[in-house]
Amino acid sequence: MSTPFNDFTDGSPDGGEDRQRRGPVMIVCFDGWNDAGDAASTALEHLALNWDATPLAELEPDDYYDFQVARPTVRMVDGVTRRVEWPTTRLSVCRPAGSDQDVVLVQGPEPSMRWRAFCAELLEHVEQLGVQTVITIGALVGDTAHTRPIPVTGTAYDADAAKRFGLERERYQGPTGILGVFQDLCVKEGVPAVSLWAVVPHYVSHPPSPKATIALLNKLEDILDVGIPLGALPEQAEDWQKTVSEMADEDEEISEYVRSLEERGDAEIDLEGASGDMIAAEFERYLRRRRNDGPGPAGR
């Protein structure tokens, strides 16, 4: 059972009628297996901070979490009282600057059990809030060089959507996480659902991974059609890449391996990314984002 924090339809700065007229977009990510380098969770936290998200609801943790796996934490309040915080999935709501559409953010640890019931409860929120599109974001480790653009693969609810959003088609088959299960349920229930996965270099998969976070945010810009201020992330990504390069240069074997990944990635770009249609589509998306940035894009 979920715990509500406020009335979503009455909390809009433009009034409840606006929310009923155009349903929100929901962005979902989960910590753990689905989040290499913490790239996806950092992206969601970045959105929550920049778009001033307010709490909306949370799922009852006893139903879905093994607290020996996802343990509660103790925090100090005012330096006097200790408070126990339980791991759970929380929903918050925000509205990007210059947009007329709300964004619902969903984040928490990957549930330990009862995945089908968990996804069904989350889908109830989708239906109650009138969500138009669900976007799941995650990160996985793969054979990509830290010196090259981070690939973002994904799936969409149909081929036209995949083409429109410029998604590289995901060909993975095998074990899946809660994101794959939830996206599948959404599509079966007729809710358009897009899945985005950043590929984090496997030889440097520990957090943070700011370059992968930026890649996810850039792809979210395409889908949401709204500018996302990046703040300090580009500088962090530059420092991250420099640090990893320095570490790789100290080990001849790793340095050679990185060069082989660079050559492989460059060859794939030459084969797949040089078409006029793809370049034109990317430029069109870039111009659309700039037109929809609206006022106050400081920090981009």
PDB file of C-alpha atoms in Angstrom:
ATOM      1  CA  MET A   1       0.000   0.000   0.000  1.00  0.00           C
ATOM      2  CA  SER A   2       1.283   3.474  -0.874  1.00  0.00           C
ATOM      3  CA  THR A   3       1.484   6.444   1.443  1.00  0.00           C
ATOM      4  CA  PRO A   4       0.369   9.715  -0.229  1.00  0.00           C
ATOM      5  CA  PHE A   5       2.018  13.007   0.758  1.00  0.00           C
ATOM      6  CA  ASN A   6      -0.109  15.523  -1.125  1.00  0.00           C
ATOM      7  CA  ASP A   7      -2.901  15.912  -3.632  1.00  0.00           C
ATOM      8  CA  PHE A   8      -1.298  15.836  -7.057  1.00  0.00           C
ATOM      9  CA  THR A   9      -4.212  17.442  -8.912  1.00  0.00           C
ATOM     10  CA  ASP A  10      -4.450  20.388  -6.525  1.00  0.00           C
ATOM     11  CA  GLY A  11      -0.738  21.068  -6.195  1.00  0.00           C
ATOM     12  CA  SER A  12      -0.096  22.413  -9.685  1.00  0.00           C
ATOM     13  CA  PRO A  13       0.981  26.048  -9.990  1.00  0.00           C
ATOM     14  CA  ASP A  14      -1.443  26.252 -12.901  1.00  0.00           C
ATOM     15  CA  GLY A  15      -4.317  24.520 -11.124  1.00  0.00           C
ATOM     16  CA  GLY A  16      -5.786  21.036 -11.358  1.00  0.00           C
ATOM     17  CA  GLU A  17      -7.479  21.610 -14.720  1.00  0.00           C
ATOM     18  CA  ASP A  18      -4.125  21.930 -16.475  1.00  0.00           C
ATOM     19  CA  ARG A  19      -2.987  18.568 -15.134  1.00  0.00           C
ATOM     20  CA  GLN A  20      -6.185  16.913 -16.227  1.00  0.00           C
ATOM     21  CA  ARG A  21      -5.789  18.358 -19.712  1.00  0.00           C
ATOM     22  CA  ARG A  22      -2.237  17.053 -20.260  1.00  0.00           C
ATOM     23  CA  GLY A  23      -1.037  14.090 -18.265  1.00  0.00           C
ATOM     24  CA  PRO A  24       2.487  13.941 -16.877  1.00  0.00           C
ATOM     25  CA  VAL A  25       5.503  11.926 -17.937  1.00  0.00           C
ATOM     26  CA  MET A  26       6.911   9.450 -15.414  1.00  0.00           C
ATOM     27  CA  ILE A  27      10.670   8.771 -15.168  1.00  0.00           C
ATOM     28  CA  VAL A  28      11.652   5.647 -13.216  1.00  0.00           C
ATOM     29  CA  CYS A  29      14.987   4.304 -12.008  1.00  0.00           C
ATOM     30  CA  PHE A  30      16.127   1.841  -9.343  1.00  0.00           C
ATOM     31  CA  ASP A  31      19.394   1.532  -7.446  1.00  0.00           C
ATOM     32  CA  GLY A  32      21.473  -1.619  -7.621  1.00  0.00           C
ATOM     33  CA  TRP A  33      21.664  -4.070 -10.515  1.00  0.00           C
ATOM     34  CA  ASN A  34      19.968  -1.584 -12.868  1.00  0.00           C
ATOM     35  CA  ASP A  35      22.340   1.290 -12.086  1.00  0.00           C
ATOM     36  CA  ALA A  36      26.009   0.773 -12.987  1.00  0.00           C
ATOM     37  CA  GLY A  37      28.171   3.592 -11.706  1.00  0.00           C
ATOM     38  CA  ASP A  38      25.073   5.161 -10.099  1.00  0.00           C
ATOM     39  CA  ALA A  39      24.605   6.892 -13.464  1.00  0.00           C
ATOM     40  CA  ALA A  40      20.804   6.618 -13.605  1.00  0.00           C
ATOM     41  CA  SER A  41      20.085   7.428  -9.958  1.00  0.00           C
ATOM     42  CA  THR A  42      22.381  10.467 -10.209  1.00  0.00           C
ATOM     43  CA  ALA A  43      20.475  11.609 -13.292  1.00  0.00           C
ATOM     44  CA  LEU A  44      17.145  11.360 -11.458  1.00  0.00           C
ATOM     45  CA  GLU A  45      18.514  13.155  -8.402  1.00  0.00           C
ATOM     46  CA  HIS A  46      19.824  15.878 -10.735  1.00  0.00           C
ATOM     47  CA  LEU A  47      16.347  16.348 -12.205  1.00  0.00           C
ATOM     48  CA  ALA A  48      14.725  16.419  -8.757  1.00  0.00           C
ATOM     49  CA  LEU A  49      17.150  19.091  -7.571  1.00  0.00           C
ATOM     50  CA  ASN A  50      17.035  21.286 -10.675  1.00  0.00           C
ATOM     51  CA  TRP A  51      13.265  21.056 -11.088  1.00  0.00           C
ATOM     52  CA  ASP A  52      12.495  21.457  -7.373  1.00  0.00           C
ATOM     53  CA  ALA A  53      10.584  18.177  -6.982  1.00  0.00           C
ATOM     54  CA  THR A  54       8.142  17.787  -4.096  1.00  0.00           C
ATOM     55  CA  PRO A  55       7.219  14.457  -2.422  1.00  0.00           C
ATOM     56  CA  LEU A  56       4.110  12.772  -3.757  1.00  0.00           C
ATOM     57  CA  ALA A  57       3.857   9.241  -2.304  1.00  0.00           C
ATOM     58  CA  GLU A  58       5.879   6.237  -1.198  1.00  0.00           C
ATOM     59  CA  LEU A  59       5.330   2.480  -1.351  1.00  0.00           C
ATOM     60  CA  GLU A  60       5.068   0.443   1.838  1.00  0.00           C
ATOM     61  CA  PRO A  61       8.560  -1.108   2.195  1.00  0.00           C
ATOM     62  CA  ASP A  62       7.538  -4.169   4.265  1.00  0.00           C
ATOM     63  CA  ASP A  63       5.738  -5.591   1.233  1.00  0.00           C
ATOM     64  CA  TYR A  64       8.724  -5.615  -1.118  1.00  0.00           C
ATOM     65  CA  TYR A  65      12.096  -5.351   0.638  1.00  0.00           C
ATOM     66  CA  ASP A  66      14.330  -7.772   2.523  1.00  0.00           C
ATOM     67  CA  PHE A  67      15.845  -5.508   5.152  1.00  0.00           C
ATOM     68  CA  GLN A  68      18.870  -7.793   5.517  1.00  0.00           C
ATOM     69  CA  VAL A  69      19.677  -6.931   1.902  1.00  0.00           C
ATOM     70  CA  ALA A  70      18.471  -3.307   1.749  1.00  0.00           C
ATOM     71  CA  ARG A  71      19.046  -2.253   5.340  1.00  0.00           C
ATOM     72  CA  PRO A  72      17.417   0.753   7.006  1.00  0.00           C
ATOM     73  CA  THR A  73      19.753   3.595   7.958  1.00  0.00           C
ATOM     74  CA  VAL A  74      19.984   5.729  11.081  1.00  0.00           C
ATOM     75  CA  ARG A  75      20.353   9.492  10.715  1.00  0.00           C
ATOM     76  CA  MET A  76      20.774  12.285  13.206  1.00  0.00           C
ATOM     77  CA  VAL A  77      18.130  15.009  13.360  1.00  0.00           C
ATOM     78  CA  ASP A  78      19.309  18.373  14.715  1.00  0.00           C
ATOM     79  CA  GLY A  79      22.283  16.565  16.197  1.00  0.00           C
ATOM     80  CA  VAL A  80      20.113  15.164  18.969  1.00  0.00           C
ATOM     81  CA  THR A  81      17.531  12.613  17.857  1.00  0.00           C
ATOM     82  CA  ARG A  82      18.277   9.541  15.781  1.00  0.00           C
ATOM     83  CA  ARG A  83      15.767   8.652  13.069  1.00  0.00           C
ATOM     84  CA  VAL A  84      15.464   5.350  11.220  1.00  0.00           C
ATOM     85  CA  GLU A  85      14.890   5.727   7.488  1.00  0.00           C
ATOM     86  CA  TRP A  86      13.484   2.675   5.710  1.00  0.00           C
ATOM     87  CA  PRO A  87      14.460   1.817   2.131  1.00  0.00           C
ATOM     88  CA  THR A  88      11.497   2.200  -0.170  1.00  0.00           C
ATOM     89  CA  THR A  89      10.356   3.511  -3.538  1.00  0.00           C
ATOM     90  CA  ARG A  90       9.325   7.166  -3.499  1.00  0.00           C
ATOM     91  CA  LEU A  91       7.404   9.295  -5.993  1.00  0.00           C
ATOM     92  CA  SER A  92       7.883  13.030  -6.391  1.00  0.00           C
ATOM     93  CA  VAL A  93       6.541  15.582  -8.862  1.00  0.00           C
ATOM     94  CA  CYS A  94       8.066  18.594 -10.571  1.00  0.00           C
ATOM     95  CA  ARG A  95       7.605  20.831 -13.577  1.00  0.00           C
ATOM     96  CA  PRO A  96      10.560  21.802 -15.804  1.00  0.00           C
ATOM     97  CA  ALA A  97      11.052  25.509 -16.441  1.00  0.00           C
ATOM     98  CA  GLY A  98       9.292  26.551 -19.638  1.00  0.00           C
ATOM     99  CA  SER A  99       7.223  23.350 -19.835  1.00  0.00           C
ATOM    100  CA  ASP A 100       3.464  22.917 -19.494  1.00  0.00           C
ATOM    101  CA  GLN A 101       3.779  19.271 -18.468  1.00  0.00           C
ATOM    102  CA  ASP A 102       4.571  17.771 -15.081  1.00  0.00           C
ATOM    103  CA  VAL A 103       7.185  15.088 -14.543  1.00  0.00           C
ATOM    104  CA  VAL A 104       6.747  12.364 -11.923  1.00  0.00           C
ATOM    105  CA  LEU A 105      10.039  10.950 -10.634  1.00  0.00           C
ATOM    106  CA  VAL A 106      10.173   7.423  -9.182  1.00  0.00           C
ATOM    107  CA  GLN A 107      13.258   6.127  -7.398  1.00  0.00           C
ATOM    108  CA  GLY A 108      14.212   3.465  -4.871  1.00  0.00           C
ATOM    109  CA  PRO A 109      16.199   0.271  -4.374  1.00  0.00           C
ATOM    110  CA  GLU A 110      15.316  -2.630  -6.649  1.00  0.00           C
ATOM    111  CA  PRO A 111      12.682  -4.599  -4.674  1.00  0.00           C
ATOM    112  CA  SER A 112      13.762  -7.885  -3.136  1.00  0.00           C
ATOM    113  CA  MET A 113      10.493  -9.778  -3.667  1.00  0.00           C
ATOM    114  CA  ARG A 114       6.931  -9.749  -5.064  1.00  0.00           C
ATOM    115  CA  TRP A 115       7.957  -7.988  -8.257  1.00  0.00           C
ATOM    116  CA  ARG A 116       4.625  -8.500 -10.004  1.00  0.00           C
ATOM    117  CA  ALA A 117       2.683  -7.012  -7.098  1.00  0.00           C
ATOM    118  CA  PHE A 118       5.210  -4.171  -6.877  1.00  0.00           C
ATOM    119  CA  CYS A 119       4.833  -3.295 -10.561  1.00  0.00           C
ATOM    120  CA  ALA A 120       1.041  -3.580 -10.347  1.00  0.00           C
ATOM    121  CA  GLU A 121       1.007  -1.079  -7.455  1.00  0.00           C
ATOM    122  CA  LEU A 122       3.285   1.280  -9.352  1.00  0.00           C
ATOM    123  CA  LEU A 123       1.009   0.970 -12.384  1.00  0.00           C
ATOM    124  CA  GLU A 124      -1.910   2.071 -10.188  1.00  0.00           C
ATOM    125  CA  HIS A 125      -0.084   5.367  -9.681  1.00  0.00           C
ATOM    126  CA  VAL A 126       0.434   5.632 -13.438  1.00  0.00           C
ATOM    127  CA  GLU A 127      -3.305   5.253 -13.998  1.00  0.00           C
ATOM    128  CA  GLN A 128      -4.392   7.499 -11.111  1.00  0.00           C
ATOM    129  CA  LEU A 129      -2.069  10.312 -12.187  1.00  0.00           C
ATOM    130  CA  GLY A 130      -3.019  10.028 -15.854  1.00  0.00           C
ATOM    131  CA  VAL A 131       0.591   9.464 -16.907  1.00  0.00           C
ATOM    132  CA  GLN A 132       0.970   9.693 -20.691  1.00  0.00           C
ATOM    133  CA  THR A 133       4.403   8.130 -21.093  1.00  0.00           C
ATOM    134  CA  VAL A 134       6.698   6.122 -18.817  1.00  0.00           C
ATOM    135  CA  ILE A 135      10.461   6.425 -19.258  1.00  0.00           C
ATOM    136  CA  THR A 136      12.681   3.954 -17.422  1.00  0.00           C
ATOM    137  CA  ILE A 137      16.387   4.771 -17.165  1.00  0.00           C
ATOM    138  CA  GLY A 138      19.255   2.507 -16.200  1.00  0.00           C
ATOM    139  CA  ALA A 139      22.941   1.874 -16.706  1.00  0.00           C
ATOM    140  CA  LEU A 140      24.871  -1.288 -17.490  1.00  0.00           C
ATOM    141  CA  VAL A 141      28.526  -2.175 -17.927  1.00  0.00           C
ATOM    142  CA  GLY A 142      29.847  -2.853 -21.406  1.00  0.00           C
ATOM    143  CA  ASP A 143      32.787  -2.769 -23.800  1.00  0.00           C
ATOM    144  CA  THR A 144      33.046   0.948 -24.445  1.00  0.00           C
ATOM    145  CA  ALA A 145      35.958   3.349 -24.064  1.00  0.00           C
ATOM    146  CA  HIS A 146      35.805   6.101 -21.448  1.00  0.00           C
ATOM    147  CA  THR A 147      37.308   8.520 -23.992  1.00  0.00           C
ATOM    148  CA  ARG A 148      34.414   8.153 -26.440  1.00  0.00           C
ATOM    149  CA  PRO A 149      30.762   9.268 -26.212  1.00  0.00           C
ATOM    150  CA  ILE A 150      28.768   7.047 -23.879  1.00  0.00           C
ATOM    151  CA  PRO A 151      26.311   4.926 -25.915  1.00  0.00           C
ATOM    152  CA  VAL A 152      22.657   5.013 -24.881  1.00  0.00           C
ATOM    153  CA  THR A 153      20.610   2.061 -26.086  1.00  0.00           C
ATOM    154  CA  GLY A 154      16.956   1.454 -25.495  1.00  0.00           C
ATOM    155  CA  THR A 155      13.578   0.169 -26.521  1.00  0.00           C
ATOM    156  CA  ALA A 156      10.299   1.928 -27.219  1.00  0.00           C
ATOM    157  CA  TYR A 157       6.665   0.921 -27.401  1.00  0.00           C
ATOM    158  CA  ASP A 158       6.769   0.767 -31.213  1.00  0.00           C
ATOM    159  CA  ALA A 159       9.199   1.156 -34.104  1.00  0.00           C
ATOM    160  CA  ASP A 160       8.040   4.692 -34.938  1.00  0.00           C
ATOM    161  CA  ALA A 161       8.729   5.868 -31.385  1.00  0.00           C
ATOM    162  CA  ALA A 162      12.184   4.294 -31.441  1.00  0.00           C
ATOM    163  CA  LYS A 163      12.979   6.136 -34.671  1.00  0.00           C
ATOM    164  CA  ARG A 164      11.518   9.420 -33.426  1.00  0.00           C
ATOM    165  CA  PHE A 165      13.548   9.354 -30.218  1.00  0.00           C
ATOM    166  CA  GLY A 166      16.731   8.229 -31.991  1.00  0.00           C
ATOM    167  CA  LEU A 167      17.111   5.046 -29.945  1.00  0.00           C
ATOM    168  CA  GLU A 168      19.696   2.448 -30.803  1.00  0.00           C
ATOM    169  CA  ARG A 169      17.767  -0.821 -30.768  1.00  0.00           C
ATOM    170  CA  GLU A 170      18.542  -2.974 -27.729  1.00  0.00           C
ATOM    171  CA  ARG A 171      19.326  -6.559 -28.765  1.00  0.00           C
ATOM    172  CA  TYR A 172      19.908  -7.959 -25.295  1.00  0.00           C
ATOM    173  CA  GLN A 173      18.199 -11.220 -24.353  1.00  0.00           C
ATOM    174  CA  GLY A 174      18.592 -12.791 -20.936  1.00  0.00           C
ATOM    175  CA  PRO A 175      17.976 -12.066 -17.245  1.00  0.00           C
ATOM    176  CA  THR A 176      16.290  -8.733 -16.590  1.00  0.00           C
ATOM    177  CA  GLY A 177      15.747  -6.399 -13.666  1.00  0.00           C
ATOM    178  CA  ILE A 178      12.732  -4.600 -12.301  1.00  0.00           C
ATOM    179  CA  LEU A 179      12.947  -1.965 -15.055  1.00  0.00           C
ATOM    180  CA  GLY A 180      12.410  -4.583 -17.763  1.00  0.00           C
ATOM    181  CA  VAL A 181       9.500  -6.111 -15.866  1.00  0.00           C
ATOM    182  CA  PHE A 182       7.811  -2.749 -15.283  1.00  0.00           C
ATOM    183  CA  GLN A 183       8.236  -1.596 -18.887  1.00  0.00           C
ATOM    184  CA  ASP A 184       6.751  -4.868 -20.128  1.00  0.00           C
ATOM    185  CA  LEU A 185       3.719  -4.444 -17.857  1.00  0.00           C
ATOM    186  CA  CYS A 186       3.186  -0.850 -18.985  1.00  0.00           C
ATOM    187  CA  VAL A 187       3.197  -1.801 -22.660  1.00  0.00           C
ATOM    188  CA  LYS A 188       0.830  -4.720 -22.023  1.00  0.00           C
ATOM    189  CA  GLU A 189      -1.569  -2.335 -20.273  1.00  0.00           C
ATOM    190  CA  GLY A 190      -1.445   0.154 -23.150  1.00  0.00           C
ATOM    191  CA  VAL A 191       0.818   2.735 -21.492  1.00  0.00           C
ATOM    192  CA  PRO A 192       3.582   3.968 -23.839  1.00  0.00           C
ATOM    193  CA  ALA A 193       6.927   3.097 -22.221  1.00  0.00           C
ATOM    194  CA  VAL A 194      10.457   3.955 -23.310  1.00  0.00           C
ATOM    195  CA  SER A 195      13.580   2.401 -21.799  1.00  0.00           C
ATOM    196  CA  LEU A 196      17.004   4.110 -21.836  1.00  0.00           C
ATOM    197  CA  TRP A 197      20.280   2.414 -20.860  1.00  0.00           C
ATOM    198  CA  ALA A 198      23.668   4.110 -20.675  1.00  0.00           C
ATOM    199  CA  VAL A 199      26.675   1.851 -21.238  1.00  0.00           C
ATOM    200  CA  VAL A 200      29.351   2.393 -18.572  1.00  0.00           C
ATOM    201  CA  PRO A 201      32.941   1.214 -19.323  1.00  0.00           C
ATOM    202  CA  HIS A 202      33.277  -2.057 -17.426  1.00  0.00           C
ATOM    203  CA  TYR A 203      36.857  -1.331 -16.337  1.00  0.00           C
ATOM    204  CA  VAL A 204      35.710   1.796 -14.464  1.00  0.00           C
ATOM    205  CA  SER A 205      32.161   0.925 -13.394  1.00  0.00           C
ATOM    206  CA  HIS A 206      32.361   2.142  -9.803  1.00  0.00           C
ATOM    207  CA  PRO A 207      30.496   5.372  -9.017  1.00  0.00           C
ATOM    208  CA  PRO A 208      30.375   8.142  -9.871  1.00  0.00           C
ATOM    209  CA  SER A 209      29.984   8.019 -13.641  1.00  0.00           C
ATOM    210  CA  PRO A 210      29.153  11.622 -14.629  1.00  0.00           C
ATOM    211  CA  LYS A 211      29.727  11.061 -18.341  1.00  0.00           C
ATOM    212  CA  ALA A 212      27.065   8.341 -18.408  1.00  0.00           C
ATOM    213  CA  THR A 213      24.736  10.545 -16.363  1.00  0.00           C
ATOM    214  CA  ILE A 214      25.073  13.318 -18.959  1.00  0.00           C
ATOM    215  CA  ALA A 215      24.378  10.845 -21.770  1.00  0.00           C
ATOM    216  CA  LEU A 216      21.097   9.836 -20.096  1.00  0.00           C
ATOM    217  CA  LEU A 217      20.104  13.461 -19.480  1.00  0.00           C
ATOM    218  CA  ASN A 218      20.796  14.356 -23.115  1.00  0.00           C
ATOM    219  CA  LYS A 219      18.594  11.511 -24.308  1.00  0.00           C
ATOM    220  CA  LEU A 220      15.867  12.552 -21.868  1.00  0.00           C
ATOM    221  CA  GLU A 221      15.998  16.004 -23.465  1.00  0.00           C
ATOM    222  CA  ASP A 222      15.117  14.400 -26.786  1.00  0.00           C
ATOM    223  CA  ILE A 223      12.108  12.595 -25.373  1.00  0.00           C
ATOM    224  CA  LEU A 224      10.807  15.327 -23.056  1.00  0.00           C
ATOM    225  CA  ASP A 225      11.505  18.052 -25.631  1.00  0.00           C
ATOM    226  CA  VAL A 226      12.752  20.376 -22.900  1.00  0.00           C
ATOM    227  CA  GLY A 227      16.190  21.671 -21.980  1.00  0.00           C
ATOM    228  CA  ILE A 228      17.879  20.182 -18.913  1.00  0.00           C
ATOM    229  CA  PRO A 229      20.496  22.366 -17.171  1.00  0.00           C
ATOM    230  CA  LEU A 230      23.631  20.303 -16.619  1.00  0.00           C
ATOM    231  CA  GLY A 231      25.199  22.465 -13.923  1.00  0.00           C
ATOM    232  CA  ALA A 232      28.597  21.156 -12.809  1.00  0.00           C
ATOM    233  CA  LEU A 233      28.221  17.768 -14.526  1.00  0.00           C
ATOM    234  CA  PRO A 234      30.328  18.635 -17.629  1.00  0.00           C
ATOM    235  CA  GLU A 235      33.254  19.680 -15.438  1.00  0.00           C
ATOM    236  CA  GLN A 236      32.857  16.548 -13.339  1.00  0.00           C
ATOM    237  CA  ALA A 237      32.804  14.412 -16.485  1.00  0.00           C
ATOM    238  CA  GLU A 238      35.955  16.094 -17.783  1.00  0.00           C
ATOM    239  CA  ASP A 239      37.761  15.510 -14.480  1.00  0.00           C
ATOM    240  CA  TRP A 240      36.526  11.900 -14.413  1.00  0.00           C
ATOM    241  CA  GLN A 241      37.814  11.202 -17.920  1.00  0.00           C
ATOM    242  CA  LYS A 242      41.166  12.808 -17.162  1.00  0.00           C
ATOM    243  CA  THR A 243      41.563  10.778 -13.968  1.00  0.00           C
ATOM    244  CA  VAL A 244      40.675   7.491 -15.676  1.00  0.00           C
ATOM    245  CA  SER A 245      43.058   8.250 -18.558  1.00  0.00           C
ATOM    246  CA  GLU A 246      45.893   8.925 -16.116  1.00  0.00           C
ATOM    247  CA  MET A 247      45.222   5.636 -14.345  1.00  0.00           C
ATOM    248  CA  ALA A 248      45.047   3.740 -17.660  1.00  0.00           C
ATOM    249  CA  ASP A 249      48.341   5.274 -18.848  1.00  0.00           C
ATOM    250  CA  GLU A 250      50.084   3.793 -15.818  1.00  0.00           C
ATOM    251  CA  ASP A 251      49.215   0.256 -16.927  1.00  0.00           C
ATOM    252  CA  GLU A 252      50.363  -0.733 -20.411  1.00  0.00           C
ATOM    253  CA  GLU A 253      47.904  -3.619 -20.673  1.00  0.00           C
ATOM    254  CA  ILE A 254      44.904  -1.462 -19.778  1.00  0.00           C
ATOM    255  CA  SER A 255      46.120   1.331 -22.031  1.00  0.00           C
ATOM    256  CA  GLU A 256      46.306  -1.057 -24.980  1.00  0.00           C
ATOM    257  CA  TYR A 257      42.870  -2.419 -24.176  1.00  0.00           C
ATOM    258  CA  VAL A 258      41.387   1.102 -24.148  1.00  0.00           C
ATOM    259  CA  ARG A 259      42.949   1.802 -27.557  1.00  0.00           C
ATOM    260  CA  SER A 260      41.350  -1.353 -28.947  1.00  0.00           C
ATOM    261  CA  LEU A 261      37.958  -0.227 -27.641  1.00  0.00           C
ATOM    262  CA  GLU A 262      38.456   3.202 -29.208  1.00  0.00           C
ATOM    263  CA  GLU A 263      39.275   1.673 -32.596  1.00  0.00           C
ATOM    264  CA  ARG A 264      36.293  -0.658 -32.421  1.00  0.00           C
ATOM    265  CA  GLY A 265      33.930   2.160 -31.435  1.00  0.00           C
ATOM    266  CA  ASP A 266      35.248   4.498 -34.132  1.00  0.00           C
ATOM    267  CA  ALA A 267      34.771   1.792 -36.762  1.00  0.00           C
ATOM    268  CA  GLU A 268      31.165   1.249 -35.668  1.00  0.00           C
ATOM    269  CA  ILE A 269      30.479   4.980 -35.854  1.00  0.00           C
ATOM    270  CA  ASP A 270      31.932   5.102 -39.369  1.00  0.00           C
ATOM    271  CA  LEU A 271      29.635   2.260 -40.451  1.00  0.00           C
ATOM    272  CA  GLU A 272      26.440   3.261 -38.638  1.00  0.00           C
ATOM    273  CA  GLY A 273      26.546   6.956 -37.889  1.00  0.00           C
ATOM    274  CA  ALA A 274      27.586   8.627 -41.098  1.00  0.00           C
ATOM    275  CA  SER A 275      24.250   8.615 -42.917  1.00  0.00           C
ATOM    276  CA  GLY A 276      22.799  11.980 -43.874  1.00  0.00           C
ATOM    277  CA  ASP A 277      19.419  11.060 -42.362  1.00  0.00           C
ATOM    278  CA  MET A 278      20.934  10.309 -38.942  1.00  0.00           C
ATOM    279  CA  ILE A 279      22.982  13.517 -38.912  1.00  0.00           C
ATOM    280  CA  ALA A 280      19.968  15.593 -39.964  1.00  0.00           C
ATOM    281  CA  ALA A 281      17.763  13.969 -37.320  1.00  0.00           C
ATOM    282  CA  GLU A 282      20.328  14.651 -34.590  1.00  0.00           C
ATOM    283  CA  PHE A 283      20.672  18.295 -35.657  1.00  0.00           C
ATOM    284  CA  GLU A 284      16.908  18.675 -35.726  1.00  0.00           C
ATOM    285  CA  ARG A 285      16.658  17.327 -32.155  1.00  0.00           C
ATOM    286  CA  TYR A 286      19.415  19.715 -31.064  1.00  0.00           C
ATOM    287  CA  LEU A 287      17.607  22.743 -32.503  1.00  0.00           C
ATOM    288  CA  ARG A 288      14.298  21.637 -30.976  1.00  0.00           C
ATOM    289  CA  ARG A 289      15.872  21.382 -27.527  1.00  0.00           C
ATOM    290  CA  ARG A 290      17.361  24.867 -27.854  1.00  0.00           C
ATOM    291  CA  ARG A 291      13.986  26.327 -28.899  1.00  0.00           C
ATOM    292  CA  ASN A 292      12.309  24.708 -25.906  1.00  0.00           C
ATOM    293  CA  ASP A 293      14.907  25.621 -23.297  1.00  0.00           C
ATOM    294  CA  GLY A 294      12.753  28.528 -22.122  1.00  0.00           C
ATOM    295  CA  PRO A 295      13.964  31.119 -19.635  1.00  0.00           C
ATOM    296  CA  GLY A 296      16.635  30.463 -17.071  1.00  0.00           C
ATOM    297  CA  PRO A 297      18.861  27.748 -18.577  1.00  0.00           C
ATOM    298  CA  ALA A 298      21.787  28.879 -16.418  1.00  0.00           C
ATOM    299  CA  GLY A 299      24.512  26.332 -15.963  1.00  0.00           C
ATOM    300  CA  ARG A 300      24.151  24.644 -19.306  1.00  0.00           C
TER     301      ARG A 300
END
